[in-house]
PDB file of C-alpha atoms in Angstrom:
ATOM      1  CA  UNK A   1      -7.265  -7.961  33.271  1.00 40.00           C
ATOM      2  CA  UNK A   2      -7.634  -4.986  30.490  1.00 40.00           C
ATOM      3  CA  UNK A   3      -5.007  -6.684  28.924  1.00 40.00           C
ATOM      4  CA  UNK A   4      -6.836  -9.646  28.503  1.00 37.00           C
ATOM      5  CA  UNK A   5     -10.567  -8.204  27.742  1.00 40.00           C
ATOM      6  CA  UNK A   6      -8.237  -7.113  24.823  1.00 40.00           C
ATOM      7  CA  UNK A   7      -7.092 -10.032  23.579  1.00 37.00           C
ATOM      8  CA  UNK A   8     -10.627 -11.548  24.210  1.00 35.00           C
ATOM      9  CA  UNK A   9     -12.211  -8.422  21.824  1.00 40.00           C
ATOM     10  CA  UNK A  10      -9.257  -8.578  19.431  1.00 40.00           C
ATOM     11  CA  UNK A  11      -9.487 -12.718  19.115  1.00 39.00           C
ATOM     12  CA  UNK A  12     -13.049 -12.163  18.007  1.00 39.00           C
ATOM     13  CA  UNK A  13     -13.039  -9.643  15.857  1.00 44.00           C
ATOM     14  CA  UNK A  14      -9.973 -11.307  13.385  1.00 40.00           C
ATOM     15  CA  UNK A  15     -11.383 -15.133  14.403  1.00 36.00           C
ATOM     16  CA  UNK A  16     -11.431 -16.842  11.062  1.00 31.00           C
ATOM     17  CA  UNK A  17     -14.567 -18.865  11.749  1.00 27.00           C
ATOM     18  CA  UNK A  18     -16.261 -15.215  10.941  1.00 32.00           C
ATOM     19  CA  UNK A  19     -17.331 -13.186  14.303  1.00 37.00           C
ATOM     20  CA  UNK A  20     -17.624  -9.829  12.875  1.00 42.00           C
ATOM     21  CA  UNK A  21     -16.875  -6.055  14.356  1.00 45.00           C
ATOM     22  CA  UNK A  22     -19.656  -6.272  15.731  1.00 47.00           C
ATOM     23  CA  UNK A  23     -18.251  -7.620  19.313  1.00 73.00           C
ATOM     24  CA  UNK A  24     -15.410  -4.906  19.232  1.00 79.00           C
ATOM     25  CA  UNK A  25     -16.515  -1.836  21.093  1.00 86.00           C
ATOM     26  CA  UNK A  26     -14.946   1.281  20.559  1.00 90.00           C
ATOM     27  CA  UNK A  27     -14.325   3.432  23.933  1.00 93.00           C
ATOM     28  CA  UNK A  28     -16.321   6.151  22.532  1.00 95.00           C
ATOM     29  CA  UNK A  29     -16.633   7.272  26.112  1.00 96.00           C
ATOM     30  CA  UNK A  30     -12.819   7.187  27.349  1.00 96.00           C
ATOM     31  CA  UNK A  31     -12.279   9.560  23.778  1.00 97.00           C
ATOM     32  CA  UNK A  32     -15.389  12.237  24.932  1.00 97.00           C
ATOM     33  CA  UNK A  33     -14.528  12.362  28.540  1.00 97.00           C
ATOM     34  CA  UNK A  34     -11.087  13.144  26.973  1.00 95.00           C
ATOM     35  CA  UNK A  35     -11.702  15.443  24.613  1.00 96.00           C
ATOM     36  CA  UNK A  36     -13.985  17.485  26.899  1.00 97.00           C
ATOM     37  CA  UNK A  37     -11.268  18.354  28.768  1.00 97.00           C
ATOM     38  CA  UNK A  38      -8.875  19.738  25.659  1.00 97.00           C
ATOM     39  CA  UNK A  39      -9.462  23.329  24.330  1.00 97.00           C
ATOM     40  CA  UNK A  40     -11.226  23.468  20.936  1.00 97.00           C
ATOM     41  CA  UNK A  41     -14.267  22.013  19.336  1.00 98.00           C
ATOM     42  CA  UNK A  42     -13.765  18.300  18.963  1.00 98.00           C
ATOM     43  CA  UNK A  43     -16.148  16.045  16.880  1.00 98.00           C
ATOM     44  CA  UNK A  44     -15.342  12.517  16.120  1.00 98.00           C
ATOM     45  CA  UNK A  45     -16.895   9.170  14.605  1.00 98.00           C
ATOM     46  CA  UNK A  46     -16.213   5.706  14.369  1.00 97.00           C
ATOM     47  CA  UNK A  47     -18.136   3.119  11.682  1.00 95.00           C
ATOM     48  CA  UNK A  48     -17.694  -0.544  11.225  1.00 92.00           C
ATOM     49  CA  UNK A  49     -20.163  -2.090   8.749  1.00 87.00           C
ATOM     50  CA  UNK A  50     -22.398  -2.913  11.467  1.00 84.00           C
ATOM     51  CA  UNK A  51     -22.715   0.133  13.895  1.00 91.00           C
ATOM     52  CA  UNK A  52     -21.957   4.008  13.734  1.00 96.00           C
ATOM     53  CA  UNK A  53     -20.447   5.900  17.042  1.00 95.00           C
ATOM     54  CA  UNK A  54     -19.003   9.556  17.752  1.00 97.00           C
ATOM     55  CA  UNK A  55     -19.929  12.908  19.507  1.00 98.00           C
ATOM     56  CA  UNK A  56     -21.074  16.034  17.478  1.00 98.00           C
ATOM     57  CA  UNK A  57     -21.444  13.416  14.085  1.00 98.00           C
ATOM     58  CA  UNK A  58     -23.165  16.137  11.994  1.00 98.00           C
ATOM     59  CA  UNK A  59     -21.906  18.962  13.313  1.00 98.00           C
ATOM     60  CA  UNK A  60     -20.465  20.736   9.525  1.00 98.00           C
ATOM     61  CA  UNK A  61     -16.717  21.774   9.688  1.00 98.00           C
ATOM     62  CA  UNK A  62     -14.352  23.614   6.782  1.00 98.00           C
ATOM     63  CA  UNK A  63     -12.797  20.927   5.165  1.00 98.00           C
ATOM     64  CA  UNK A  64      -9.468  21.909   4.978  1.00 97.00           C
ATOM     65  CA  UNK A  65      -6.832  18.842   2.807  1.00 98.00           C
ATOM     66  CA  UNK A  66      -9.326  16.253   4.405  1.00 98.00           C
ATOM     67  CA  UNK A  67     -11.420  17.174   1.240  1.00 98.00           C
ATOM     68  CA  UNK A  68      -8.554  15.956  -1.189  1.00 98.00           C
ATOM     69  CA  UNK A  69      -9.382  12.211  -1.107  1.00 98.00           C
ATOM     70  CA  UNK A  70     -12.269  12.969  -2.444  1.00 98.00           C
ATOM     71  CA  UNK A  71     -10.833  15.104  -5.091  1.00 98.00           C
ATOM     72  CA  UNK A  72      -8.482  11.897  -5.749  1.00 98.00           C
ATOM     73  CA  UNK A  73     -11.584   9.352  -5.997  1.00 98.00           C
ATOM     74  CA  UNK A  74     -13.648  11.557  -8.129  1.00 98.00           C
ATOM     75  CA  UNK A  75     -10.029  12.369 -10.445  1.00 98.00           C
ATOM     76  CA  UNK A  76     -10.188   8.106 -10.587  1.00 98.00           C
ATOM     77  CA  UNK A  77     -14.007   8.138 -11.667  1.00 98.00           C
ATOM     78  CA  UNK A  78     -13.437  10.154 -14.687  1.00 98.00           C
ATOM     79  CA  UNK A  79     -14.933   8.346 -17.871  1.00 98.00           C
ATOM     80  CA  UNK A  80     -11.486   8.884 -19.522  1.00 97.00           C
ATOM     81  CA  UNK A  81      -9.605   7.879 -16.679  1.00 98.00           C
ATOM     82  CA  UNK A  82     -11.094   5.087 -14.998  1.00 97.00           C
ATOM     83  CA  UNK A  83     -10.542   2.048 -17.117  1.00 96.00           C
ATOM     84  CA  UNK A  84      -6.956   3.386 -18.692  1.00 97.00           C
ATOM     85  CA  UNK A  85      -3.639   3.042 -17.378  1.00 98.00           C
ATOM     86  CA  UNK A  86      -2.626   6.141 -14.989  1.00 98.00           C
ATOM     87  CA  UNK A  87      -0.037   8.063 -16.869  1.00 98.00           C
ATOM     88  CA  UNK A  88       3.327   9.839 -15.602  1.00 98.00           C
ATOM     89  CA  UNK A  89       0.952  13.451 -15.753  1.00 98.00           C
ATOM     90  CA  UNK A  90      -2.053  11.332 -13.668  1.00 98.00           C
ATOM     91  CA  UNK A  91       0.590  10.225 -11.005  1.00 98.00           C
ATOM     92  CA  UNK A  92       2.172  13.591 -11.256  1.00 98.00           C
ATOM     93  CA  UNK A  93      -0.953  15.156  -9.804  1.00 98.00           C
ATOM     94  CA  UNK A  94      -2.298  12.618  -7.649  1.00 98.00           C
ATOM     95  CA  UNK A  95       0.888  11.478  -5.895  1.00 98.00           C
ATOM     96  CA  UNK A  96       1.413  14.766  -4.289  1.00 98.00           C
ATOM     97  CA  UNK A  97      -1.529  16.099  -3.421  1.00 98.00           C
ATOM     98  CA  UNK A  98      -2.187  12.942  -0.971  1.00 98.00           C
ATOM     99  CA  UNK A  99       1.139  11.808  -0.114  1.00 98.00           C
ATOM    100  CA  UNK A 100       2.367  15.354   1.480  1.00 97.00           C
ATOM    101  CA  UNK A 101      -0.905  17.766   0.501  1.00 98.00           C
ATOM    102  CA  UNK A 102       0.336  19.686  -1.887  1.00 98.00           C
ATOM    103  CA  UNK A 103      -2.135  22.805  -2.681  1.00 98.00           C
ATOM    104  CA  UNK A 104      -1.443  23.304  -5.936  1.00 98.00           C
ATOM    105  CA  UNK A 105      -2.095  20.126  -7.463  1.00 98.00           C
ATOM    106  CA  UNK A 106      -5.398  19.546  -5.424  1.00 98.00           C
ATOM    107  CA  UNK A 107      -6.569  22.782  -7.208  1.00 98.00           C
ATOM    108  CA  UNK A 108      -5.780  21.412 -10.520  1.00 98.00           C
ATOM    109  CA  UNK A 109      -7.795  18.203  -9.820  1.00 98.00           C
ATOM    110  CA  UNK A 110     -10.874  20.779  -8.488  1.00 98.00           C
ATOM    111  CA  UNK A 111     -10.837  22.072 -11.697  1.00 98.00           C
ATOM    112  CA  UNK A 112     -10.111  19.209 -13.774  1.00 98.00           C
ATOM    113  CA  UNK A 113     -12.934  17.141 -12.353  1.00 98.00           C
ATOM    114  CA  UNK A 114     -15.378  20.234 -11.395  1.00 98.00           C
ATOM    115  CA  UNK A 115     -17.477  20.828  -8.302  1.00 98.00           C
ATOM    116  CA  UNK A 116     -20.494  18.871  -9.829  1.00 98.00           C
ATOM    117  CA  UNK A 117     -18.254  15.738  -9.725  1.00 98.00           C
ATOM    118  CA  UNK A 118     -16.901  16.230  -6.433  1.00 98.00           C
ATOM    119  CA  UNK A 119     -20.724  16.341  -5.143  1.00 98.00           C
ATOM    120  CA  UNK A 120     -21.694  13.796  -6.988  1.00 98.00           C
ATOM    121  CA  UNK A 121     -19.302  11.408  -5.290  1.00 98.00           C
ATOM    122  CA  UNK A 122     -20.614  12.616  -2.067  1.00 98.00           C
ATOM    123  CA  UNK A 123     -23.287  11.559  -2.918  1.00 98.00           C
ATOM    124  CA  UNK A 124     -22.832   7.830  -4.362  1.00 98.00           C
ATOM    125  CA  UNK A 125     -20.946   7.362  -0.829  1.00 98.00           C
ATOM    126  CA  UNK A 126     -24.243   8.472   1.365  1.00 97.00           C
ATOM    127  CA  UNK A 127     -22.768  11.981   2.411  1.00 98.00           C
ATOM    128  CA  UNK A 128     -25.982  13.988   3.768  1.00 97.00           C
ATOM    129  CA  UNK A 129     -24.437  17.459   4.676  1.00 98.00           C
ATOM    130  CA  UNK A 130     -21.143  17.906   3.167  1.00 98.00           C
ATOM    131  CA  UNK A 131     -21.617  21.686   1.402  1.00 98.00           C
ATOM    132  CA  UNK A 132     -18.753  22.193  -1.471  1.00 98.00           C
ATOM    133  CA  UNK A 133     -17.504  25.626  -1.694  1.00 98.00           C
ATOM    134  CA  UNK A 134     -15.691  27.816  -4.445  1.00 96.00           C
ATOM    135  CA  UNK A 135     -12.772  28.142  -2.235  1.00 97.00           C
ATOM    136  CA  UNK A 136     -11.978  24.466  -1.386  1.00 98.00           C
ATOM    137  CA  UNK A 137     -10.708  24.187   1.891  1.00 97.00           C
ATOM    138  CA  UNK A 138     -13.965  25.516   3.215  1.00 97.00           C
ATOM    139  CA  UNK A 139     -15.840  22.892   1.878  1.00 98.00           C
ATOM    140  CA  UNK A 140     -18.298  21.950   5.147  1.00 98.00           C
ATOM    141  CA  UNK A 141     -17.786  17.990   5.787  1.00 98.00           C
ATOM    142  CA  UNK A 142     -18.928  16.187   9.161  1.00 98.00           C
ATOM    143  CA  UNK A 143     -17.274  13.354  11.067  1.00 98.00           C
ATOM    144  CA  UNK A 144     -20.340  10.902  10.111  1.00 98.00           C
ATOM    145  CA  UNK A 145     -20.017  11.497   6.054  1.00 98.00           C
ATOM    146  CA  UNK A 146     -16.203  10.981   6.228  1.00 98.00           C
ATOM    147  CA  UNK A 147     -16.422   7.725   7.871  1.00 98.00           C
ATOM    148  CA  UNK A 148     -19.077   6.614   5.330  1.00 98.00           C
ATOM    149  CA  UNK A 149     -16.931   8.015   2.390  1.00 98.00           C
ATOM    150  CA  UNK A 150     -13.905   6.316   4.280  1.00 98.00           C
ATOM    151  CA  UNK A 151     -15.273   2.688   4.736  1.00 97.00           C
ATOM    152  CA  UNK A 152     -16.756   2.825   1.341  1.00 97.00           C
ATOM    153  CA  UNK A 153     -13.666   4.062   0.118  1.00 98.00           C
ATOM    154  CA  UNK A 154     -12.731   1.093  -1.769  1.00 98.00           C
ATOM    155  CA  UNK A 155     -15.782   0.156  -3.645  1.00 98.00           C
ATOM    156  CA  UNK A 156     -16.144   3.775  -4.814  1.00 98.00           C
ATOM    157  CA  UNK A 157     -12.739   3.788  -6.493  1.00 98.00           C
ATOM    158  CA  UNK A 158     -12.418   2.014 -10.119  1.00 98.00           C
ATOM    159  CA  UNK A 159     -11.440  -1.106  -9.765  1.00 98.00           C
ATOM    160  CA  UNK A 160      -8.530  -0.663 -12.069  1.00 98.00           C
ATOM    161  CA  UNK A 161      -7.172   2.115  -9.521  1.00 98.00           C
ATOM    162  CA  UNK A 162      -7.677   0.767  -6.424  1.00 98.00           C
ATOM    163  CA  UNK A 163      -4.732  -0.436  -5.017  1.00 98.00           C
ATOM    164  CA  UNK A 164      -2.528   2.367  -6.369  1.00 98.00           C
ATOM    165  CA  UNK A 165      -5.091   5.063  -4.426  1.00 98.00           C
ATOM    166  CA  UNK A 166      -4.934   2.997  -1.294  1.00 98.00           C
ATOM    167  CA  UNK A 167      -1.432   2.888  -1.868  1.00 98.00           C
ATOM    168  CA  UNK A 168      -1.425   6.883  -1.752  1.00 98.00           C
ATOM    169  CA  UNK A 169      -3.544   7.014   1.295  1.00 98.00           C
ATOM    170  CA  UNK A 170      -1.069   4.642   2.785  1.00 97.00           C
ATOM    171  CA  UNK A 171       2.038   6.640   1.998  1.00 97.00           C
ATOM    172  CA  UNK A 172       1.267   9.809   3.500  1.00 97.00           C
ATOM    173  CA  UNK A 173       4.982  11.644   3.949  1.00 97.00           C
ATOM    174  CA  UNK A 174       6.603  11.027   7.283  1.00 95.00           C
ATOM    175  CA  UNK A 175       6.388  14.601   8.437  1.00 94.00           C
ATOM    176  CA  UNK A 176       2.100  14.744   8.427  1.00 96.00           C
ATOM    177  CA  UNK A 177       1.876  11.305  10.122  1.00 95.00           C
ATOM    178  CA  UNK A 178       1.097  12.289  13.167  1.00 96.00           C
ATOM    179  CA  UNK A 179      -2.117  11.944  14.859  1.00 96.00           C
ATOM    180  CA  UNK A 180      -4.274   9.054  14.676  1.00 96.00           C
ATOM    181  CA  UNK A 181      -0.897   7.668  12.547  1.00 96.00           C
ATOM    182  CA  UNK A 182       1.227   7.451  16.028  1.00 96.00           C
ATOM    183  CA  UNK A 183      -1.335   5.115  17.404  1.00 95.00           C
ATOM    184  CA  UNK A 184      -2.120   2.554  14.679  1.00 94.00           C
ATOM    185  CA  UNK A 185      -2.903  -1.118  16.523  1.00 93.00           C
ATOM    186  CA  UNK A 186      -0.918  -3.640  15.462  1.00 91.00           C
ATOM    187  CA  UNK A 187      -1.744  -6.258  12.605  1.00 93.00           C
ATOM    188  CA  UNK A 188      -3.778  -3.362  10.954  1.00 96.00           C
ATOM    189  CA  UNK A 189      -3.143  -0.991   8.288  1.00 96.00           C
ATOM    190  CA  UNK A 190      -3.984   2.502   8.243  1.00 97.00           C
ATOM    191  CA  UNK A 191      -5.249   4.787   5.051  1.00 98.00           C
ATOM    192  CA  UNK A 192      -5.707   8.161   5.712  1.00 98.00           C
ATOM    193  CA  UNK A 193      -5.831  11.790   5.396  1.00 98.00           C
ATOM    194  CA  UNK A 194      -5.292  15.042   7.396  1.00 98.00           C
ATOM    195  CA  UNK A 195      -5.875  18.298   6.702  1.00 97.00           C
ATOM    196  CA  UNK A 196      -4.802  21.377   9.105  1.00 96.00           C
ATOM    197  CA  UNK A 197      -5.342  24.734   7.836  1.00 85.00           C
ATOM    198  CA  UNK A 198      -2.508  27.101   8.242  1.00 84.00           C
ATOM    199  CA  UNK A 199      -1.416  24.991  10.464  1.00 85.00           C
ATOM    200  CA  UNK A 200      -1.747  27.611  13.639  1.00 92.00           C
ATOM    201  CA  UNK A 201      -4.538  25.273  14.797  1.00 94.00           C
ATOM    202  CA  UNK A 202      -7.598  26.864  13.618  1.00 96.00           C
ATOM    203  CA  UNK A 203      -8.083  23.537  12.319  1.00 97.00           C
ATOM    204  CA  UNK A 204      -6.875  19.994  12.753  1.00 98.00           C
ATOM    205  CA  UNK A 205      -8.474  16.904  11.313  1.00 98.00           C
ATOM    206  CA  UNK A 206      -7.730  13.423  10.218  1.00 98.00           C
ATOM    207  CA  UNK A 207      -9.878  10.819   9.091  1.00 98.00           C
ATOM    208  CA  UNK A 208      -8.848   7.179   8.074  1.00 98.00           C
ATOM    209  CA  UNK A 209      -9.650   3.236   7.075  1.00 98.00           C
ATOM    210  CA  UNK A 210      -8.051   0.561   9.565  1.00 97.00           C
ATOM    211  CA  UNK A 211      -7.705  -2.730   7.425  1.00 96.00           C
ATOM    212  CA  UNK A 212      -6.768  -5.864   8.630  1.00 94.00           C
ATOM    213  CA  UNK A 213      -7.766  -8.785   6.760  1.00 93.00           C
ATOM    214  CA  UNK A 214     -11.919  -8.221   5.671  1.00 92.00           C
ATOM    215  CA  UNK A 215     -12.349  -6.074   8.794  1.00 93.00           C
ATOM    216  CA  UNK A 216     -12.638  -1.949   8.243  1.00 95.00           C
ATOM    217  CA  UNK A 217     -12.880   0.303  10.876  1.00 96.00           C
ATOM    218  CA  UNK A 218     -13.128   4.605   9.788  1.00 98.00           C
ATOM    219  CA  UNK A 219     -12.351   6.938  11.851  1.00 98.00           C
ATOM    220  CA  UNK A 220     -12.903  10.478  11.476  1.00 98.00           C
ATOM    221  CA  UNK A 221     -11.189  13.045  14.343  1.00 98.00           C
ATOM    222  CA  UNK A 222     -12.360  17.096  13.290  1.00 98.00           C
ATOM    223  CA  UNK A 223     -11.140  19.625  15.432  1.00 98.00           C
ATOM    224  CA  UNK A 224     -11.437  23.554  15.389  1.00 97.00           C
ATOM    225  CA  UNK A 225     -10.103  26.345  17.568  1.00 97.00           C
ATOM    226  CA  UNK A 226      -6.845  24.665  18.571  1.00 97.00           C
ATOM    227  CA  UNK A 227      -4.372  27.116  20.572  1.00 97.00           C
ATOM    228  CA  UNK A 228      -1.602  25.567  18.469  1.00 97.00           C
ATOM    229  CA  UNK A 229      -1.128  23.023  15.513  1.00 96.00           C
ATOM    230  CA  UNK A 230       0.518  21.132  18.200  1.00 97.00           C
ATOM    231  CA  UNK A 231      -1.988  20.801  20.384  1.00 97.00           C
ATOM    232  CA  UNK A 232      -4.242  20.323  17.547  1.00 97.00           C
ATOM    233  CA  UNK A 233      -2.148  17.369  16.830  1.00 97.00           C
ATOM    234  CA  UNK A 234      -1.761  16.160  20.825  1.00 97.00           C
ATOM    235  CA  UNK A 235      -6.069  15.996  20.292  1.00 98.00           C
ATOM    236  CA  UNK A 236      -6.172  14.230  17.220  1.00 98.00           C
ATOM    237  CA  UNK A 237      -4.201  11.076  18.835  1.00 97.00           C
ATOM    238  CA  UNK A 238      -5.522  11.341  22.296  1.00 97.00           C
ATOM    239  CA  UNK A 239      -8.726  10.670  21.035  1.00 98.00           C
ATOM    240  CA  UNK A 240      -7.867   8.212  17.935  1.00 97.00           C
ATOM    241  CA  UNK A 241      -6.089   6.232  20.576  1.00 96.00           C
ATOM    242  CA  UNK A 242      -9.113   5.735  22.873  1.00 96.00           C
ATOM    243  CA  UNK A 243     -11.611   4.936  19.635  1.00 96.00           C
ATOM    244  CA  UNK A 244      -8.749   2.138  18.796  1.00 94.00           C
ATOM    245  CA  UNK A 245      -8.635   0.575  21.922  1.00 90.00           C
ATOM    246  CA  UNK A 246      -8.865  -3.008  22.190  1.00 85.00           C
ATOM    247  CA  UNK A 247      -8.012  -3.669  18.409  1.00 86.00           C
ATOM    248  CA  UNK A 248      -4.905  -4.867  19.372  1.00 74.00           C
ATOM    249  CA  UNK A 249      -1.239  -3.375  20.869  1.00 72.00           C
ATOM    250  CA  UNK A 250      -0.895   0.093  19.909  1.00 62.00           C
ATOM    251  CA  UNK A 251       2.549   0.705  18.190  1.00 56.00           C
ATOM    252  CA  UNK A 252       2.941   4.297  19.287  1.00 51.00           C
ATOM    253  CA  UNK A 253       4.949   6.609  17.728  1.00 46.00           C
ATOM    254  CA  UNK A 254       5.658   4.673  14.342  1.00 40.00           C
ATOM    255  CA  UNK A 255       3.121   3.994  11.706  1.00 39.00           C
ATOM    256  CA  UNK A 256       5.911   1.920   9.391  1.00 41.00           C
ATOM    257  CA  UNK A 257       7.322   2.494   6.521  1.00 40.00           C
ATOM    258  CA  UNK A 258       6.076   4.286   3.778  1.00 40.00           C
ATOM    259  CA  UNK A 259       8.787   2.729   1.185  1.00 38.00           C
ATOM    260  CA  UNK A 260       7.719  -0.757   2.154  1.00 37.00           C
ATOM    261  CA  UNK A 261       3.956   0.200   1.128  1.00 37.00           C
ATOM    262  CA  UNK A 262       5.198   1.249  -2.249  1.00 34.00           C
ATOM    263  CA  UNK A 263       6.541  -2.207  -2.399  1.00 33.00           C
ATOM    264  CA  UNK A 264       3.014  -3.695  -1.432  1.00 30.00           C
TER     265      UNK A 264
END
């Protein structure tokens, strides 16, 4: 019977004659029940383009690497950047600070682009409480601005750039896709970003854009006060798994290849 109410949810949200997200319901209850029971803070939202969900949606949380797609969007925004070709030294930057979250080159962007740019683009994507800071991993972002900045995500990067950022968000290295990146439904594709401290579980969050076809779905996951980055991990896909449910099968453990999105 679930297996079916599935199908039924899934049929209608992809039907070509148009039904819209709107008749998919995220179990925003399974993944709250759930995540009251793990140790840790755990905030979370889910936004279509009809309807926002979560628990604790503005509570404000250090950033951590979540923070570098924005540095990468607002990098892409530049007046000198935005309607050129990328070049070797743009790609050099940008590749690895998404694809495996490299430190150094995020700070380089920071201070390429400036603070002022990075909260301008918070604001052009609706953020209401995300706080930048001079140290940039404490940057304060909540689950309900990242899922606005995620679904918007597209129409907020030059046009010219586009597919080669999604690309990047796409491509994340095999060793951080973990998380909501085990769990991705099939027929869907998943853009996203994590960011985890230290990685002793202080902090643990992802946040990402499900495509399939003209349908989004973002998903932000923020967790705090993990006993381990494994555990912190174990949270982020417990509860991404629930909050996909009923998009389709779940292909756990695998999230594809990233050399055949390069070919994309």
């Amino acid at each position: 019977m679930r297996r079916l109410a599935a199908a039924i949810l899934l049929a209608a949200l992809v039907s070509p004659a148009g039904a819209s997200a709107q008749r998919w319901q995220p179990d925003v209850a399974g993944a709250a029940a759930w995540a009251a029971e793990r140790q840790g803070t755990v905030t979370f939202a889910v936004q279509t383009g009809e309807r926002l969900r979560g628990r604790g949606l503005d509570r404000q949380l250090p950033s951590a690497s979540v923070i570098k797609a924005m540095f990468m969007v607002a990098y892409l925004r530049q007046a000198d950047v935005r309607d050129r070709e990328l070049e070797a030294a743009d790609r050099a930057l940008l590749a690895p600070m998404i694809r495996r979250s490299d430190n150094v080159t995020a700070t380089r962007i920071r201070d390429i682009v400036g603070n002022a740019a990075i909260v301008r683009l918070a604001e052009a994507a609706g953020m209401t409480r995300f706080r930048i800071a001079s140290v940039w991993g404490l940057s304060l972002i909540t689950a309900r601005d990242q899922t606005r900045f995620f679904l918007g995500i597209e129409e907020l990067l030059p046009e010219r750039h586009r597919a080669y950022a999604m690309r990047l968000l796409r491509r994340i290295v095999p060793s951080q896709r973990w998380g909501m990146g085990e769990v991705i439904p099939d027929g869907w594709r998943l853009h996203f970003k994590g960011g985890w401290g230290s990685g002793t579980g202080a902090v643990d969050h992802q946040v990402g854009l499900l495509r399939r076809g003209r349908h989004r779905v973002a998903i932000a996951v923020l967790t705090v006060n993990n006993p381990s980055h494994a555990y912190g991990k174990a949270t982020l896909r417990g509860v991404s798994r629930r909050l996909m449910r009923g998009l389709g099968p779940q292909r756990i453990g695998t999230v594809g290849s990233p050399e055949a999105a390069l070919r994309e």
